[in-house]
Amino acid sequence: MARPGGRSARVQEAVHAAVHELDAEVGRDALTVPLIAARAGVTPSTVYRRWGDLRELLSDVAVEHLRPETDPEDHGELVADLTAWAEQFLDEMASPPGRAYIRDALLGDPDGDNAGQCSAYAAEQIDVILRRATARGEQQQPDVETVIDHVVAPMMYRILFRPGALDAAYARRLVADCLERGRR
Amino acid sequence: MARPGGRSARVQEAVHAAVHELDAEVGRDALTVPLIAARAGVTPSTVYRRWGDLRELLSDVAVEHLRPETDPEDHGELVADLTAWAEQFLDEMASPPGRAYIRDALLGDPDGDNAGQCSAYAAEQIDVILRRATARGEQQQPDVETVIDHVVAPMMYRILFRPGALDAAYARRLVADCLERGRR
């Protein structure tokens, strides 16, 4: 007899994989719960019971995509670590797939749990960078919430609300300003 | 013969009014295009032709709600004007109706035009405040984009992505920090 947790994890994996495959094959707008269920080898009612509807399923898949796979790179210095992280974050989030995942994560998530999870991922990465700086003996760092407010928030706000060019120079300027604040 | 512009404006007004009335009467989740069209005295196909679908219609209605009705209050000094504006903005946007409008504006708006319009409204209000400060002879103001990045963006990011308390003290602190940056 399979443990419920084991089956549950396998169902989730199969359904997420089916979404990825079908997204690539037939495109996002053609996805339906019956199509996804058939590819995953489960019944549509399994999907409805677990995820509610297609939008909530896509929100979960998006959050999974937005989860960082590794710790931020270590460049030996706070300013270099935070700059590299912010440049990569902006590059990923402002890309067409990144924008689609952010929208999906927000839209199928009336309670805000998935959006909160996305923000928690960013906060965890920043926390790793700041702890590393502390371990090196670097002084006068900003705290995680200050980096969220003045580096992450402006990038995400502009991606969602403010059309216009977003380049690596913008990310670098936000980081430089944020660290300068911390030094005052 | 009615001018097309005149008829078009009347249709928009009737449909928006129907959304407001039905939202109050039957609740948001029970809204449908046929229900809204019947209340507005137009055919469903008129609604579909003009707005595409319910989600896009709700996005337009949300943007209309998020449009400021008056210029920001004049308190005689930049710091007071910007603080009062930020406190009111946070209060409105973080309220349950405000959050619902922000979500609607984003969700039915794949091109980002409506989200861009919301941001343009905020930028226009900030611009009025900064021009007033210039006219008074106040020096060393931040520019509009800096206020967007460091006052508006953190508030909107936390409303959408980061659960937790958002109070007037948070808005005041963002404004004070932003003006201090401008003074350096």
mmCIF file of N, CA, C and O in Angstrom, chain A residues 118-171:
data_model
loop_
_atom_site.group_PDB
_atom_site.id
_atom_site.type_symbol
_atom_site.label_atom_id
_atom_site.label_comp_id
_atom_site.label_asym_id
_atom_site.label_seq_id
_atom_site.Cartn_x
_atom_site.Cartn_y
_atom_site.Cartn_z
ATOM 1 N N CYS A 118 6.483 33.564 -3.296
ATOM 2 C CA CYS A 118 7.457 34.168 -4.230
ATOM 3 C C CYS A 118 8.324 35.192 -3.504
ATOM 4 O O CYS A 118 9.544 35.246 -3.698
ATOM 5 N N SER A 119 7.685 36.024 -2.690
ATOM 6 C CA SER A 119 8.420 37.042 -1.964
ATOM 7 C C SER A 119 9.350 36.404 -0.930
ATOM 8 O O SER A 119 10.477 36.867 -0.719
ATOM 9 N N ALA A 120 8.882 35.309 -0.308
ATOM 10 C CA ALA A 120 9.718 34.607 0.676
ATOM 11 C C ALA A 120 10.973 34.031 0.007
ATOM 12 O O ALA A 120 12.057 34.041 0.600
ATOM 13 N N TYR A 121 10.830 33.538 -1.227
ATOM 14 C CA TYR A 121 12.024 33.030 -1.944
ATOM 15 C C TYR A 121 13.063 34.133 -2.101
ATOM 16 O O TYR A 121 14.261 33.923 -1.864
ATOM 17 N N ALA A 122 12.604 35.324 -2.531
ATOM 18 C CA ALA A 122 13.544 36.440 -2.706
ATOM 19 C C ALA A 122 14.175 36.813 -1.367
ATOM 20 O O ALA A 122 15.394 37.019 -1.278
ATOM 21 N N ALA A 123 13.357 36.863 -0.312
ATOM 22 C CA ALA A 123 13.869 37.249 1.013
ATOM 23 C C ALA A 123 14.914 36.242 1.502
ATOM 24 O O ALA A 123 15.924 36.623 2.113
ATOM 25 N N GLU A 124 14.690 34.953 1.228
ATOM 26 C CA GLU A 124 15.657 33.925 1.652
ATOM 27 C C GLU A 124 16.994 34.097 0.935
ATOM 28 O O GLU A 124 18.057 33.955 1.548
ATOM 29 N N GLN A 125 16.946 34.406 -0.358
ATOM 30 C CA GLN A 125 18.191 34.600 -1.108
ATOM 31 C C GLN A 125 18.965 35.809 -0.576
ATOM 32 O O GLN A 125 20.183 35.771 -0.427
ATOM 33 N N ILE A 126 18.228 36.887 -0.307
ATOM 34 C CA ILE A 126 18.863 38.098 0.223
ATOM 35 C C ILE A 126 19.455 37.815 1.608
ATOM 36 O O ILE A 126 20.561 38.261 1.928
ATOM 37 N N ASP A 127 18.727 37.034 2.402
ATOM 38 C CA ASP A 127 19.211 36.695 3.740
ATOM 39 C C ASP A 127 20.534 35.922 3.664
ATOM 40 O O ASP A 127 21.455 36.178 4.449
ATOM 41 N N VAL A 128 20.643 35.001 2.714
ATOM 42 C CA VAL A 128 21.897 34.250 2.535
ATOM 43 C C VAL A 128 23.037 35.216 2.227
ATOM 44 O O VAL A 128 24.130 35.134 2.801
ATOM 45 N N ILE A 129 22.773 36.174 1.330
ATOM 46 C CA ILE A 129 23.806 37.142 0.930
ATOM 47 C C ILE A 129 24.230 38.009 2.125
ATOM 48 O O ILE A 129 25.429 38.243 2.334
ATOM 49 N N LEU A 130 23.255 38.443 2.919
ATOM 50 C CA LEU A 130 23.584 39.322 4.050
ATOM 51 C C LEU A 130 24.325 38.567 5.161
ATOM 52 O O LEU A 130 25.249 39.089 5.777
ATOM 53 N N ARG A 131 23.923 37.310 5.398
ATOM 54 C CA ARG A 131 24.614 36.507 6.420
ATOM 55 C C ARG A 131 26.062 36.231 6.027
ATOM 56 O O ARG A 131 26.971 36.209 6.869
ATOM 57 N N ARG A 132 26.247 36.011 4.736
ATOM 58 C CA ARG A 132 27.597 35.784 4.242
ATOM 59 C C ARG A 132 28.461 37.027 4.486
ATOM 60 O O ARG A 132 29.623 36.921 4.877
ATOM 61 N N ALA A 133 27.880 38.194 4.248
ATOM 62 C CA ALA A 133 28.616 39.440 4.465
ATOM 63 C C ALA A 133 28.973 39.589 5.943
ATOM 64 O O ALA A 133 30.091 39.991 6.292
ATOM 65 N N THR A 134 28.017 39.220 6.819
ATOM 66 C CA THR A 134 28.285 39.276 8.257
ATOM 67 C C THR A 134 29.435 38.345 8.616
ATOM 68 O O THR A 134 30.346 38.711 9.371
ATOM 69 N N ALA A 135 29.400 37.141 8.058
ATOM 70 C CA ALA A 135 30.442 36.150 8.344
ATOM 71 C C ALA A 135 31.815 36.641 7.879
ATOM 72 O O ALA A 135 32.847 36.302 8.466
ATOM 73 N N ARG A 136 31.840 37.438 6.830
ATOM 74 C CA ARG A 136 33.105 37.995 6.334
ATOM 75 C C ARG A 136 33.573 39.175 7.185
ATOM 76 O O ARG A 136 34.680 39.673 6.983
ATOM 77 N N GLY A 137 32.696 39.666 8.056
ATOM 78 C CA GLY A 137 33.045 40.835 8.862
ATOM 79 C C GLY A 137 32.691 42.151 8.204
ATOM 80 O O GLY A 137 33.099 43.213 8.657
ATOM 81 N N GLU A 138 31.876 42.100 7.102
ATOM 82 C CA GLU A 138 31.476 43.367 6.466
ATOM 83 C C GLU A 138 30.463 44.079 7.356
ATOM 84 O O GLU A 138 29.551 43.468 7.888
ATOM 85 N N GLN A 139 30.631 45.382 7.503
ATOM 86 C CA GLN A 139 29.804 46.173 8.416
ATOM 87 C C GLN A 139 28.690 46.905 7.683
ATOM 88 O O GLN A 139 28.681 46.983 6.466
ATOM 89 N N GLN A 140 27.761 47.464 8.477
ATOM 90 C CA GLN A 140 26.754 48.403 7.984
ATOM 91 C C GLN A 140 25.971 47.882 6.790
ATOM 92 O O GLN A 140 25.886 48.525 5.751
ATOM 93 N N GLN A 141 25.430 46.695 6.954
ATOM 94 C CA GLN A 141 24.573 46.176 5.896
ATOM 95 C C GLN A 141 23.142 46.639 6.105
ATOM 96 O O GLN A 141 22.719 46.839 7.228
ATOM 97 N N PRO A 142 22.371 46.733 5.008
ATOM 98 C CA PRO A 142 20.938 46.948 5.178
ATOM 99 C C PRO A 142 20.324 45.643 5.698
ATOM 100 O O PRO A 142 20.958 44.589 5.649
ATOM 101 N N ASP A 143 19.089 45.705 6.223
ATOM 102 C CA ASP A 143 18.429 44.449 6.593
ATOM 103 C C ASP A 143 17.608 43.933 5.412
ATOM 104 O O ASP A 143 17.476 44.609 4.384
ATOM 105 N N VAL A 144 17.098 42.708 5.562
ATOM 106 C CA VAL A 144 16.399 42.067 4.447
ATOM 107 C C VAL A 144 15.216 42.921 3.965
ATOM 108 O O VAL A 144 15.022 43.118 2.759
ATOM 109 N N GLU A 145 14.436 43.449 4.911
ATOM 110 C CA GLU A 145 13.236 44.191 4.510
ATOM 111 C C GLU A 145 13.580 45.477 3.752
ATOM 112 O O GLU A 145 12.832 45.909 2.876
ATOM 113 N N THR A 146 14.721 46.078 4.081
ATOM 114 C CA THR A 146 15.148 47.279 3.345
ATOM 115 C C THR A 146 15.532 46.922 1.909
ATOM 116 O O THR A 146 15.226 47.676 0.974
ATOM 117 N N VAL A 147 16.178 45.786 1.729
ATOM 118 C CA VAL A 147 16.525 45.356 0.363
ATOM 119 C C VAL A 147 15.251 45.002 -0.410
ATOM 120 O O VAL A 147 15.117 45.321 -1.600
ATOM 121 N N ILE A 148 14.289 44.381 0.265
ATOM 122 C CA ILE A 148 12.995 44.101 -0.373
ATOM 123 C C ILE A 148 12.355 45.422 -0.838
ATOM 124 O O ILE A 148 11.917 45.551 -1.983
ATOM 125 N N ASP A 149 12.294 46.413 0.064
ATOM 126 C CA ASP A 149 11.627 47.682 -0.253
ATOM 127 C C ASP A 149 12.309 48.442 -1.390
ATOM 128 O O ASP A 149 11.630 49.048 -2.211
ATOM 129 N N HIS A 150 13.642 48.464 -1.401
ATOM 130 C CA HIS A 150 14.331 49.407 -2.281
ATOM 131 C C HIS A 150 15.089 48.765 -3.441
ATOM 132 O O HIS A 150 15.645 49.474 -4.272
ATOM 133 N N VAL A 151 15.125 47.432 -3.484
ATOM 134 C CA VAL A 151 15.730 46.758 -4.640
ATOM 135 C C VAL A 151 14.688 45.855 -5.322
ATOM 136 O O VAL A 151 14.424 45.990 -6.515
ATOM 137 N N VAL A 152 14.072 44.957 -4.571
ATOM 138 C CA VAL A 152 13.119 44.012 -5.162
ATOM 139 C C VAL A 152 11.831 44.726 -5.590
ATOM 140 O O VAL A 152 11.350 44.535 -6.719
ATOM 141 N N ALA A 153 11.266 45.535 -4.693
ATOM 142 C CA ALA A 153 9.963 46.157 -4.975
ATOM 143 C C ALA A 153 9.986 47.047 -6.225
ATOM 144 O O ALA A 153 9.080 46.921 -7.064
ATOM 145 N N PRO A 154 10.977 47.931 -6.379
ATOM 146 C CA PRO A 154 10.967 48.754 -7.605
ATOM 147 C C PRO A 154 11.030 47.912 -8.881
ATOM 148 O O PRO A 154 10.344 48.212 -9.858
ATOM 149 N N MET A 155 11.825 46.834 -8.871
ATOM 150 C CA MET A 155 11.910 45.993 -10.078
ATOM 151 C C MET A 155 10.570 45.331 -10.355
ATOM 152 O O MET A 155 10.070 45.342 -11.483
ATOM 153 N N MET A 156 9.963 44.732 -9.326
ATOM 154 C CA MET A 156 8.698 44.036 -9.530
ATOM 155 C C MET A 156 7.580 45.006 -9.895
ATOM 156 O O MET A 156 6.734 44.710 -10.726
ATOM 157 N N TYR A 157 7.585 46.190 -9.255
ATOM 158 C CA TYR A 157 6.549 47.180 -9.570
ATOM 159 C C TYR A 157 6.626 47.587 -11.036
ATOM 160 O O TYR A 157 5.620 47.652 -11.740
ATOM 161 N N ARG A 158 7.846 47.847 -11.507
ATOM 162 C CA ARG A 158 7.986 48.286 -12.902
ATOM 163 C C ARG A 158 7.637 47.159 -13.871
ATOM 164 O O ARG A 158 7.057 47.412 -14.940
ATOM 165 N N ILE A 159 7.970 45.930 -13.522
ATOM 166 C CA ILE A 159 7.588 44.800 -14.390
ATOM 167 C C ILE A 159 6.063 44.736 -14.531
ATOM 168 O O ILE A 159 5.534 44.537 -15.617
ATOM 169 N N LEU A 160 5.363 44.910 -13.430
ATOM 170 C CA LEU A 160 3.907 44.755 -13.460
ATOM 171 C C LEU A 160 3.174 46.004 -13.923
ATOM 172 O O LEU A 160 2.162 45.904 -14.604
ATOM 173 N N PHE A 161 3.647 47.189 -13.519
ATOM 174 C CA PHE A 161 2.815 48.388 -13.657
ATOM 175 C C PHE A 161 3.375 49.479 -14.549
ATOM 176 O O PHE A 161 2.624 50.369 -14.936
ATOM 177 N N ARG A 162 4.668 49.472 -14.794
ATOM 178 C CA ARG A 162 5.223 50.675 -15.406
ATOM 179 C C ARG A 162 6.006 50.296 -16.647
ATOM 180 O O ARG A 162 7.152 49.846 -16.570
ATOM 181 N N PRO A 163 5.402 50.471 -17.812
ATOM 182 C CA PRO A 163 6.085 50.055 -19.037
ATOM 183 C C PRO A 163 7.362 50.868 -19.219
ATOM 184 O O PRO A 163 7.429 52.017 -18.798
ATOM 185 N N GLY A 164 8.335 50.255 -19.827
ATOM 186 C CA GLY A 164 9.589 50.965 -20.083
ATOM 187 C C GLY A 164 10.753 50.009 -19.962
ATOM 188 O O GLY A 164 10.595 48.881 -19.509
ATOM 189 N N ALA A 165 11.904 50.465 -20.363
ATOM 190 C CA ALA A 165 13.090 49.621 -20.398
ATOM 191 C C ALA A 165 13.564 49.309 -18.982
ATOM 192 O O ALA A 165 13.562 50.184 -18.114
ATOM 193 N N LEU A 166 13.936 48.069 -18.754
ATOM 194 C CA LEU A 166 14.522 47.657 -17.481
ATOM 195 C C LEU A 166 15.813 46.930 -17.820
ATOM 196 O O LEU A 166 15.779 45.854 -18.401
ATOM 197 N N ASP A 167 16.937 47.537 -17.482
ATOM 198 C CA ASP A 167 18.190 46.874 -17.823
ATOM 199 C C ASP A 167 19.033 46.641 -16.576
ATOM 200 O O ASP A 167 18.671 47.043 -15.471
ATOM 201 N N ALA A 168 20.161 45.965 -16.779
ATOM 202 C CA ALA A 168 21.030 45.624 -15.657
ATOM 203 C C ALA A 168 21.518 46.878 -14.941
ATOM 204 O O ALA A 168 21.727 46.870 -13.722
ATOM 205 N N ALA A 169 21.671 47.978 -15.690
ATOM 206 C CA ALA A 169 22.141 49.220 -15.062
ATOM 207 C C ALA A 169 21.136 49.698 -14.011
ATOM 208 O O ALA A 169 21.528 50.248 -12.969
ATOM 209 N N TYR A 170 19.848 49.489 -14.285
ATOM 210 C CA TYR A 170 18.813 49.864 -13.313
ATOM 211 C C TYR A 170 18.973 49.039 -12.039
ATOM 212 O O TYR A 170 18.950 49.586 -10.930
ATOM 213 N N ALA A 171 19.145 47.737 -12.175
ATOM 214 C CA ALA A 171 19.338 46.868 -11.007
ATOM 215 C C ALA A 171 20.584 47.292 -10.220
ATOM 216 O O ALA A 171 20.568 47.364 -8.983
#
